[in-house]
């Protein structure tokens, strides 16, 4: 978990909003309750009072009922959620990839290729023997993960194609989990 502090700096009558990196902390639990307890302990050890907090931006937004936001708000109702600019920009990229049927279909196919290989140890091993970089799964809420998935797929496309052809011809290769189990299905991509 990364800790950043945003604060208002007043100097010579001028106000500015500052943001400073404080620390990386290991999170031992991922629930809203546990994370909020860890945050409170960290703030206490840094001698930062939660009662002076006027905004928060926790990435564990499991909800306004059980996420970190809810637990911190119970302690300090002036600690309102302030969305992160970077997260908003990330969502622009995520939603831009979902405005076109062609784009949606493309990302679905990239994910289906990843799933096809990752759901079988034999298929995954056959792929790893032929490629330079592992195929990657994309995450719907992280735009950079889509870029990483496409880049890995594009760099390995000739090898992936050869492995798929070999799998199609080989009867012993497991087909469960693969939607493209015939030669024309592989070519559709």
mmCIF file of C-alpha atoms in Angstrom:
data_model
loop_
_atom_site.group_PDB
_atom_site.id
_atom_site.type_symbol
_atom_site.label_atom_id
_atom_site.label_comp_id
_atom_site.label_asym_id
_atom_site.label_seq_id
_atom_site.Cartn_x
_atom_site.Cartn_y
_atom_site.Cartn_z
ATOM 1 C CA UNK A 1 0.000 0.000 0.000
ATOM 2 C CA UNK A 2 1.447 3.386 -0.879
ATOM 3 C CA UNK A 3 0.936 6.368 1.377
ATOM 4 C CA UNK A 4 0.759 9.879 -0.029
ATOM 5 C CA UNK A 5 -0.247 12.965 1.866
ATOM 6 C CA UNK A 6 -1.969 15.935 0.243
ATOM 7 C CA UNK A 7 -2.047 19.089 2.257
ATOM 8 C CA UNK A 8 -2.605 22.810 1.941
ATOM 9 C CA UNK A 9 0.579 24.815 2.292
ATOM 10 C CA UNK A 10 0.131 28.460 3.267
ATOM 11 C CA UNK A 11 3.272 30.530 2.860
ATOM 12 C CA UNK A 12 3.508 34.312 2.611
ATOM 13 C CA UNK A 13 -0.256 34.536 2.173
ATOM 14 C CA UNK A 14 -0.204 32.152 -0.820
ATOM 15 C CA UNK A 15 -2.025 28.813 -0.686
ATOM 16 C CA UNK A 16 -0.996 25.751 -2.641
ATOM 17 C CA UNK A 17 -2.059 22.127 -2.549
ATOM 18 C CA UNK A 18 0.972 19.876 -2.108
ATOM 19 C CA UNK A 19 1.264 16.120 -2.432
ATOM 20 C CA UNK A 20 4.162 14.102 -1.028
ATOM 21 C CA UNK A 21 4.997 10.432 -1.067
ATOM 22 C CA UNK A 22 5.433 9.143 2.486
ATOM 23 C CA UNK A 23 5.927 5.390 2.440
ATOM 24 C CA UNK A 24 5.160 1.959 1.053
ATOM 25 C CA UNK A 25 3.506 -0.374 3.565
ATOM 26 C CA UNK A 26 2.807 -4.073 3.311
ATOM 27 C CA UNK A 27 -0.904 -4.798 3.549
ATOM 28 C CA UNK A 28 -1.592 -8.081 5.260
ATOM 29 C CA UNK A 29 -5.328 -8.109 4.603
ATOM 30 C CA UNK A 30 -7.453 -6.775 1.765
ATOM 31 C CA UNK A 31 -10.794 -6.132 3.439
ATOM 32 C CA UNK A 32 -12.040 -2.629 4.089
ATOM 33 C CA UNK A 33 -11.976 -3.246 7.852
ATOM 34 C CA UNK A 34 -8.407 -4.533 7.933
ATOM 35 C CA UNK A 35 -7.050 -1.919 5.551
ATOM 36 C CA UNK A 36 -8.666 0.916 7.494
ATOM 37 C CA UNK A 37 -7.133 -0.460 10.727
ATOM 38 C CA UNK A 38 -3.699 -0.589 9.071
ATOM 39 C CA UNK A 39 -4.149 2.967 7.784
ATOM 40 C CA UNK A 40 -5.142 4.209 11.228
ATOM 41 C CA UNK A 41 -2.097 2.502 12.800
ATOM 42 C CA UNK A 42 0.200 4.038 10.175
ATOM 43 C CA UNK A 43 -1.252 7.516 10.647
ATOM 44 C CA UNK A 44 -0.839 7.137 14.401
ATOM 45 C CA UNK A 45 2.789 5.992 14.097
ATOM 46 C CA UNK A 46 3.448 8.992 11.808
ATOM 47 C CA UNK A 47 1.720 11.243 14.382
ATOM 48 C CA UNK A 48 -0.868 12.337 11.827
ATOM 49 C CA UNK A 49 -4.333 12.769 13.306
ATOM 50 C CA UNK A 50 -7.257 11.432 11.293
ATOM 51 C CA UNK A 51 -9.437 14.159 12.824
ATOM 52 C CA UNK A 52 -7.516 16.757 10.806
ATOM 53 C CA UNK A 53 -8.172 14.854 7.584
ATOM 54 C CA UNK A 54 -10.604 16.538 5.178
ATOM 55 C CA UNK A 55 -10.420 14.169 2.228
ATOM 56 C CA UNK A 56 -9.261 10.678 1.396
ATOM 57 C CA UNK A 57 -8.624 8.613 -1.700
ATOM 58 C CA UNK A 58 -8.298 4.954 -0.853
ATOM 59 C CA UNK A 59 -8.003 2.587 -3.787
ATOM 60 C CA UNK A 60 -9.904 -0.097 -1.861
ATOM 61 C CA UNK A 61 -13.283 1.352 -2.621
ATOM 62 C CA UNK A 62 -15.112 -1.897 -1.932
ATOM 63 C CA UNK A 63 -18.001 0.352 -1.268
ATOM 64 C CA UNK A 64 -19.389 3.115 0.774
ATOM 65 C CA UNK A 65 -20.778 0.464 3.130
ATOM 66 C CA UNK A 66 -17.827 -1.855 3.846
ATOM 67 C CA UNK A 67 -14.829 -0.382 2.018
ATOM 68 C CA UNK A 68 -12.059 1.690 3.575
ATOM 69 C CA UNK A 69 -14.068 4.795 2.734
ATOM 70 C CA UNK A 70 -16.927 3.708 5.020
ATOM 71 C CA UNK A 71 -14.688 2.793 7.944
ATOM 72 C CA UNK A 72 -12.683 6.028 7.849
ATOM 73 C CA UNK A 73 -15.882 8.068 7.444
ATOM 74 C CA UNK A 74 -17.232 6.507 10.684
ATOM 75 C CA UNK A 75 -14.174 7.871 12.508
ATOM 76 C CA UNK A 76 -14.148 11.277 10.794
ATOM 77 C CA UNK A 77 -17.213 12.346 8.842
ATOM 78 C CA UNK A 78 -15.260 15.303 7.404
ATOM 79 C CA UNK A 79 -13.035 12.880 5.527
ATOM 80 C CA UNK A 80 -14.851 12.948 2.201
ATOM 81 C CA UNK A 81 -13.792 10.790 -0.735
ATOM 82 C CA UNK A 82 -11.834 12.799 -3.311
ATOM 83 C CA UNK A 83 -11.308 10.902 -6.572
ATOM 84 C CA UNK A 84 -7.762 10.540 -7.837
ATOM 85 C CA UNK A 85 -7.018 12.380 -11.094
ATOM 86 C CA UNK A 86 -4.932 9.480 -12.370
ATOM 87 C CA UNK A 87 -7.784 7.037 -11.740
ATOM 88 C CA UNK A 88 -10.184 9.279 -13.648
ATOM 89 C CA UNK A 89 -7.778 9.448 -16.575
ATOM 90 C CA UNK A 90 -7.362 5.674 -16.444
ATOM 91 C CA UNK A 91 -11.139 5.269 -16.670
ATOM 92 C CA UNK A 92 -11.185 7.443 -19.797
ATOM 93 C CA UNK A 93 -8.834 4.940 -21.451
ATOM 94 C CA UNK A 94 -10.810 1.977 -20.171
ATOM 95 C CA UNK A 95 -14.122 3.342 -21.455
ATOM 96 C CA UNK A 96 -12.599 4.452 -24.750
ATOM 97 C CA UNK A 97 -11.841 0.793 -25.406
ATOM 98 C CA UNK A 98 -15.517 -0.033 -24.883
ATOM 99 C CA UNK A 99 -17.216 2.425 -27.247
ATOM 100 C CA UNK A 100 -16.826 0.334 -30.370
ATOM 101 C CA UNK A 101 -18.121 -3.170 -31.035
ATOM 102 C CA UNK A 102 -14.916 -3.802 -32.980
ATOM 103 C CA UNK A 103 -12.752 -2.811 -29.976
ATOM 104 C CA UNK A 104 -14.835 -4.861 -27.565
ATOM 105 C CA UNK A 105 -14.587 -7.898 -29.864
ATOM 106 C CA UNK A 106 -10.842 -7.404 -30.233
ATOM 107 C CA UNK A 107 -10.187 -7.341 -26.466
ATOM 108 C CA UNK A 108 -12.511 -10.320 -25.957
ATOM 109 C CA UNK A 109 -10.501 -12.311 -28.519
ATOM 110 C CA UNK A 110 -7.168 -11.350 -26.926
ATOM 111 C CA UNK A 111 -8.566 -12.494 -23.566
ATOM 112 C CA UNK A 112 -9.884 -15.730 -25.102
ATOM 113 C CA UNK A 113 -6.419 -16.514 -26.456
ATOM 114 C CA UNK A 114 -4.896 -15.939 -23.029
ATOM 115 C CA UNK A 115 -7.580 -18.079 -21.367
ATOM 116 C CA UNK A 116 -7.196 -20.847 -23.942
ATOM 117 C CA UNK A 117 -3.530 -21.277 -23.093
ATOM 118 C CA UNK A 118 -3.652 -20.545 -19.370
ATOM 119 C CA UNK A 119 -6.456 -23.038 -18.659
ATOM 120 C CA UNK A 120 -4.293 -26.008 -19.596
ATOM 121 C CA UNK A 121 -0.812 -26.782 -18.302
ATOM 122 C CA UNK A 122 -0.036 -28.656 -21.547
ATOM 123 C CA UNK A 123 -1.126 -25.772 -23.765
ATOM 124 C CA UNK A 124 0.679 -23.219 -21.570
ATOM 125 C CA UNK A 125 3.881 -25.275 -21.674
ATOM 126 C CA UNK A 126 3.644 -25.640 -25.462
ATOM 127 C CA UNK A 127 3.233 -21.883 -25.745
ATOM 128 C CA UNK A 128 6.085 -21.055 -23.338
ATOM 129 C CA UNK A 129 8.442 -23.239 -25.370
ATOM 130 C CA UNK A 130 7.774 -21.035 -28.416
ATOM 131 C CA UNK A 131 7.434 -17.441 -27.216
ATOM 132 C CA UNK A 132 9.737 -14.700 -25.962
ATOM 133 C CA UNK A 133 7.332 -12.901 -23.612
ATOM 134 C CA UNK A 134 4.413 -14.398 -21.680
ATOM 135 C CA UNK A 135 0.932 -13.565 -22.874
ATOM 136 C CA UNK A 136 -0.818 -11.345 -20.387
ATOM 137 C CA UNK A 137 -4.373 -11.078 -19.155
ATOM 138 C CA UNK A 138 -5.889 -7.603 -19.226
ATOM 139 C CA UNK A 139 -7.859 -6.096 -16.395
ATOM 140 C CA UNK A 140 -11.081 -4.254 -17.212
ATOM 141 C CA UNK A 141 -10.296 -1.329 -14.901
ATOM 142 C CA UNK A 142 -6.616 -0.790 -15.711
ATOM 143 C CA UNK A 143 -5.885 0.713 -19.123
ATOM 144 C CA UNK A 144 -2.121 -0.103 -19.038
ATOM 145 C CA UNK A 145 -2.941 -3.794 -18.640
ATOM 146 C CA UNK A 146 -4.763 -3.726 -21.999
ATOM 147 C CA UNK A 147 -1.668 -2.230 -23.609
ATOM 148 C CA UNK A 148 0.543 -4.894 -22.002
ATOM 149 C CA UNK A 149 -1.772 -7.697 -23.138
ATOM 150 C CA UNK A 150 -1.869 -6.423 -26.731
ATOM 151 C CA UNK A 151 1.887 -5.780 -26.856
ATOM 152 C CA UNK A 152 2.711 -9.273 -25.559
ATOM 153 C CA UNK A 153 0.246 -10.823 -28.011
ATOM 154 C CA UNK A 154 1.545 -8.791 -30.967
ATOM 155 C CA UNK A 155 5.212 -9.579 -30.202
ATOM 156 C CA UNK A 156 4.415 -13.285 -30.092
ATOM 157 C CA UNK A 157 1.827 -13.495 -32.873
ATOM 158 C CA UNK A 158 3.869 -15.677 -35.286
ATOM 159 C CA UNK A 159 4.764 -18.108 -32.479
ATOM 160 C CA UNK A 160 1.209 -18.144 -31.128
ATOM 161 C CA UNK A 161 -0.062 -18.881 -34.636
ATOM 162 C CA UNK A 162 2.369 -21.806 -35.029
ATOM 163 C CA UNK A 163 1.430 -23.268 -31.642
ATOM 164 C CA UNK A 164 -2.270 -22.944 -32.483
ATOM 165 C CA UNK A 165 -1.756 -24.697 -35.813
ATOM 166 C CA UNK A 166 0.170 -27.471 -34.068
ATOM 167 C CA UNK A 167 -2.561 -27.793 -31.418
ATOM 168 C CA UNK A 168 -5.234 -28.033 -34.105
ATOM 169 C CA UNK A 169 -3.398 -30.862 -35.847
ATOM 170 C CA UNK A 170 -2.540 -32.693 -32.631
ATOM 171 C CA UNK A 171 -5.348 -34.857 -31.271
ATOM 172 C CA UNK A 172 -3.747 -35.354 -27.814
ATOM 173 C CA UNK A 173 -3.846 -31.656 -26.887
ATOM 174 C CA UNK A 174 -6.705 -30.882 -24.448
ATOM 175 C CA UNK A 175 -9.389 -28.691 -25.991
ATOM 176 C CA UNK A 176 -11.437 -27.789 -22.918
ATOM 177 C CA UNK A 177 -11.431 -24.063 -22.237
ATOM 178 C CA UNK A 178 -10.608 -23.235 -25.854
ATOM 179 C CA UNK A 179 -13.377 -21.669 -27.891
ATOM 180 C CA UNK A 180 -11.259 -21.875 -31.037
ATOM 181 C CA UNK A 181 -10.680 -25.574 -31.528
ATOM 182 C CA UNK A 182 -10.686 -25.623 -35.315
ATOM 183 C CA UNK A 183 -8.346 -24.149 -37.868
ATOM 184 C CA UNK A 184 -10.756 -21.505 -39.182
ATOM 185 C CA UNK A 185 -11.531 -20.383 -35.629
ATOM 186 C CA UNK A 186 -7.846 -19.719 -35.039
ATOM 187 C CA UNK A 187 -7.618 -17.767 -38.281
ATOM 188 C CA UNK A 188 -10.552 -15.473 -37.445
ATOM 189 C CA UNK A 189 -8.357 -13.394 -35.179
#
